[in-house]
PDB file of C-alpha atoms in Angstrom:
ATOM      1  CA  MET A   5       0.000   0.000   0.000  1.00 51.00           C
ATOM      2  CA  SER A   6       1.328   3.428  -0.804  1.00 53.00           C
ATOM      3  CA  VAL A   7       0.222   6.960  -0.115  1.00 53.00           C
ATOM      4  CA  SER A   8       1.295   9.678  -2.466  1.00 54.00           C
ATOM      5  CA  ASN A   9       0.754  13.275  -3.360  1.00 55.00           C
ATOM      6  CA  SER A  10       2.207  15.254  -6.243  1.00 58.00           C
ATOM      7  CA  SER A  11       5.761  15.279  -4.858  1.00 64.00           C
ATOM      8  CA  THR A  12       6.336  12.163  -2.707  1.00 72.00           C
ATOM      9  CA  ALA A  13       5.300   8.548  -2.295  1.00 72.00           C
ATOM     10  CA  VAL A  14       5.350   6.776   1.075  1.00 72.00           C
ATOM     11  CA  GLN A  15       5.355   2.994   1.378  1.00 73.00           C
ATOM     12  CA  LEU A  16       3.334   1.782   4.371  1.00 63.00           C
ATOM     13  CA  ALA A  17       4.302  -1.419   6.170  1.00 69.00           C
ATOM     14  CA  PRO A  18       1.829  -4.296   5.939  1.00 70.00           C
ATOM     15  CA  ARG A  19      -0.596  -4.367   8.856  1.00 70.00           C
ATOM     16  CA  SER A  20      -0.841  -7.496  10.983  1.00 77.00           C
ATOM     17  CA  THR A  21      -3.356  -6.212  13.563  1.00 83.00           C
ATOM     18  CA  ILE A  22      -6.088  -3.588  13.532  1.00 85.00           C
ATOM     19  CA  VAL A  23      -7.895  -2.466  16.694  1.00 89.00           C
ATOM     20  CA  GLY A  24     -11.298  -0.799  16.514  1.00 92.00           C
ATOM     21  CA  LEU A  25     -12.632   1.264  19.429  1.00 93.00           C
ATOM     22  CA  ASP A  26     -16.247   2.375  19.846  1.00 93.00           C
ATOM     23  CA  LEU A  27     -16.549   4.930  22.640  1.00 91.00           C
ATOM     24  CA  GLY A  28     -20.215   5.826  22.736  1.00 90.00           C
ATOM     25  CA  THR A  29     -22.367   7.886  25.060  1.00 88.00           C
ATOM     26  CA  TYR A  30     -24.295   4.800  26.265  1.00 90.00           C
ATOM     27  CA  GLY A  31     -22.080   1.830  25.409  1.00 91.00           C
ATOM     28  CA  SER A  32     -18.423   1.249  24.524  1.00 93.00           C
ATOM     29  CA  GLY A  33     -16.490  -1.704  23.167  1.00 95.00           C
ATOM     30  CA  PHE A  34     -13.595  -2.861  21.018  1.00 94.00           C
ATOM     31  CA  SER A  35     -12.693  -5.404  18.348  1.00 93.00           C
ATOM     32  CA  VAL A  36      -9.371  -6.739  17.078  1.00 92.00           C
ATOM     33  CA  CYS A  37      -8.631  -8.021  13.585  1.00 87.00           C
ATOM     34  CA  THR A  38      -5.548 -10.247  13.223  1.00 84.00           C
ATOM     35  CA  ASN A  39      -3.802 -12.293  10.546  1.00 75.00           C
ATOM     36  CA  LEU A  40      -4.586  -9.903   7.734  1.00 71.00           C
ATOM     37  CA  SER A  41      -4.007 -11.315   4.298  1.00 68.00           C
ATOM     38  CA  GLY A  42      -3.006  -9.297   1.254  1.00 63.00           C
ATOM     39  CA  ALA A  43      -6.697  -8.798   0.494  1.00 65.00           C
ATOM     40  CA  GLY A  44      -7.206  -7.165   3.917  1.00 59.00           C
ATOM     41  CA  ARG A  45      -9.238 -10.047   5.316  1.00 72.00           C
ATOM     42  CA  GLY A  46      -8.534 -11.501   8.724  1.00 78.00           C
ATOM     43  CA  ASN A  47      -9.993 -12.906  11.933  1.00 85.00           C
ATOM     44  CA  ILE A  48     -12.170 -10.447  13.863  1.00 88.00           C
ATOM     45  CA  TYR A  49     -12.560 -10.833  17.628  1.00 91.00           C
ATOM     46  CA  SER A  50     -14.940  -8.791  19.799  1.00 92.00           C
ATOM     47  CA  TYR A  51     -14.934  -8.820  23.590  1.00 92.00           C
ATOM     48  CA  GLU A  52     -18.431  -9.758  24.783  1.00 94.00           C
ATOM     49  CA  ASN A  53     -18.112 -10.937  28.398  1.00 93.00           C
ATOM     50  CA  TRP A  54     -17.912  -7.695  30.395  1.00 93.00           C
ATOM     51  CA  PRO A  55     -18.113  -7.973  34.215  1.00 94.00           C
ATOM     52  CA  ASP A  56     -21.660  -7.715  35.660  1.00 94.00           C
ATOM     53  CA  GLN A  57     -23.199  -7.573  32.194  1.00 91.00           C
ATOM     54  CA  PRO A  58     -26.621  -9.297  32.083  1.00 90.00           C
ATOM     55  CA  GLN A  59     -25.777 -11.215  28.879  1.00 93.00           C
ATOM     56  CA  PRO A  60     -22.894 -11.397  26.384  1.00 93.00           C
ATOM     57  CA  TYR A  61     -22.808  -8.290  24.185  1.00 93.00           C
ATOM     58  CA  PRO A  62     -19.914  -6.515  22.430  1.00 93.00           C
ATOM     59  CA  LYS A  63     -20.403  -3.312  24.450  1.00 93.00           C
ATOM     60  CA  THR A  64     -20.430  -2.390  28.124  1.00 93.00           C
ATOM     61  CA  ARG A  65     -21.942   0.740  29.658  1.00 92.00           C
ATOM     62  CA  SER A  66     -19.973   3.963  29.140  1.00 90.00           C
ATOM     63  CA  ALA A  67     -19.848   4.657  32.892  1.00 88.00           C
ATOM     64  CA  ILE A  68     -17.029   5.247  35.366  1.00 87.00           C
ATOM     65  CA  LEU A  69     -17.518   5.251  39.154  1.00 85.00           C
ATOM     66  CA  TYR A  70     -15.241   7.626  41.046  1.00 82.00           C
ATOM     67  CA  SER A  71     -14.365   7.758  44.746  1.00 78.00           C
ATOM     68  CA  SER A  72     -14.317  10.903  46.869  1.00 76.00           C
ATOM     69  CA  THR A  73     -10.660  11.392  45.875  1.00 79.00           C
ATOM     70  CA  ARG A  74     -11.695  11.195  42.207  1.00 79.00           C
ATOM     71  CA  GLN A  75      -9.983   7.838  41.696  1.00 83.00           C
ATOM     72  CA  ALA A  76     -11.713   5.474  39.285  1.00 86.00           C
ATOM     73  CA  VAL A  77     -13.255   2.597  41.267  1.00 85.00           C
ATOM     74  CA  ALA A  78     -15.221   0.691  38.611  1.00 88.00           C
ATOM     75  CA  PHE A  79     -16.348   1.003  35.020  1.00 90.00           C
ATOM     76  CA  GLY A  80     -19.101  -0.267  32.770  1.00 92.00           C
ATOM     77  CA  HIS A  81     -21.987  -2.300  34.132  1.00 92.00           C
ATOM     78  CA  THR A  82     -20.083  -2.742  37.411  1.00 92.00           C
ATOM     79  CA  ALA A  83     -19.999   1.041  37.984  1.00 88.00           C
ATOM     80  CA  VAL A  84     -23.750   1.334  37.415  1.00 88.00           C
ATOM     81  CA  LYS A  85     -24.436  -1.685  39.658  1.00 90.00           C
ATOM     82  CA  VAL A  86     -22.260  -0.465  42.560  1.00 88.00           C
ATOM     83  CA  LEU A  87     -23.692   3.076  42.414  1.00 86.00           C
ATOM     84  CA  SER A  88     -27.290   1.800  42.282  1.00 86.00           C
ATOM     85  CA  GLU A  89     -26.667  -0.425  45.326  1.00 89.00           C
ATOM     86  CA  MET A  90     -25.376   2.501  47.411  1.00 86.00           C
ATOM     87  CA  THR A  91     -27.810   4.489  49.523  1.00 85.00           C
ATOM     88  CA  GLU A  92     -28.043   8.226  48.873  1.00 83.00           C
ATOM     89  CA  GLU A  93     -26.458   8.697  52.300  1.00 80.00           C
ATOM     90  CA  ASP A  94     -23.461   6.564  51.283  1.00 76.00           C
ATOM     91  CA  GLN A  95     -23.153   8.411  48.006  1.00 75.00           C
ATOM     92  CA  GLU A  96     -23.141  11.773  49.808  1.00 72.00           C
ATOM     93  CA  SER A  97     -20.829  10.759  52.685  1.00 61.00           C
ATOM     94  CA  HIS A  98     -18.295   9.263  50.287  1.00 60.00           C
ATOM     95  CA  ARG A  99     -18.983  11.887  47.611  1.00 62.00           C
ATOM     96  CA  CYS A 100     -19.222   9.115  45.024  1.00 60.00           C
ATOM     97  CA  GLY A 101     -20.685   9.480  41.605  1.00 59.00           C
ATOM     98  CA  ALA A 102     -20.601   8.109  38.110  1.00 58.00           C
ATOM     99  CA  VAL A 103     -19.978   9.636  34.751  1.00 60.00           C
ATOM    100  CA  GLN A 104     -22.382   7.969  32.342  1.00 58.00           C
ATOM    101  CA  GLY A 105     -22.292   9.068  28.755  1.00 53.00           C
ATOM    102  CA  GLU A 106     -23.046  12.752  28.453  1.00 44.00           C
ATOM    103  CA  SER A 107     -24.675  13.097  31.872  1.00 44.00           C
ATOM    104  CA  GLU A 108     -22.353  13.598  34.806  1.00 45.00           C
ATOM    105  CA  ARG A 109     -23.320  12.781  38.368  1.00 44.00           C
ATOM    106  CA  LEU A 110     -20.510  13.803  40.690  1.00 42.00           C
ATOM    107  CA  GLN A 111     -20.883  15.164  44.182  1.00 38.00           C
ATOM    108  CA  SER A 112     -18.652  18.096  45.081  1.00 38.00           C
ATOM    109  CA  THR A 113     -17.060  18.494  48.491  1.00 36.00           C
ATOM    110  CA  GLN A 114     -20.020  20.719  49.500  1.00 36.00           C
ATOM    111  CA  GLY A 115     -22.473  17.960  48.550  1.00 44.00           C
ATOM    112  CA  SER A 116     -24.017  19.744  45.574  1.00 42.00           C
ATOM    113  CA  ALA A 117     -24.099  18.240  42.102  1.00 41.00           C
ATOM    114  CA  ALA A 118     -21.166  19.270  39.917  1.00 38.00           C
TER     115      ALA A 118
END
């Protein structure tokens, strides 16, 4: 494969692996394609067994659970599960929250939503 413009031509090395990322507002996942032949065909693998996921699916929830020190504690379905199992009191006392897609639910040090 080569890329060229009017003044130069660049030879690209053959690809042996391609990684595809899908970072969505509700779900995120990835796939890997290996053993590419000259025709660009290969074996495609998708990860489908995310922790705490109700059934195999190539995406997990786009959610991250943070602690009061803003350290990531859990992600995906696990983050949603842990946050939903916490009482509001626990969420406020630990100032925990989750970032899920475009909506952010973080508690500030004063206890108001950020």
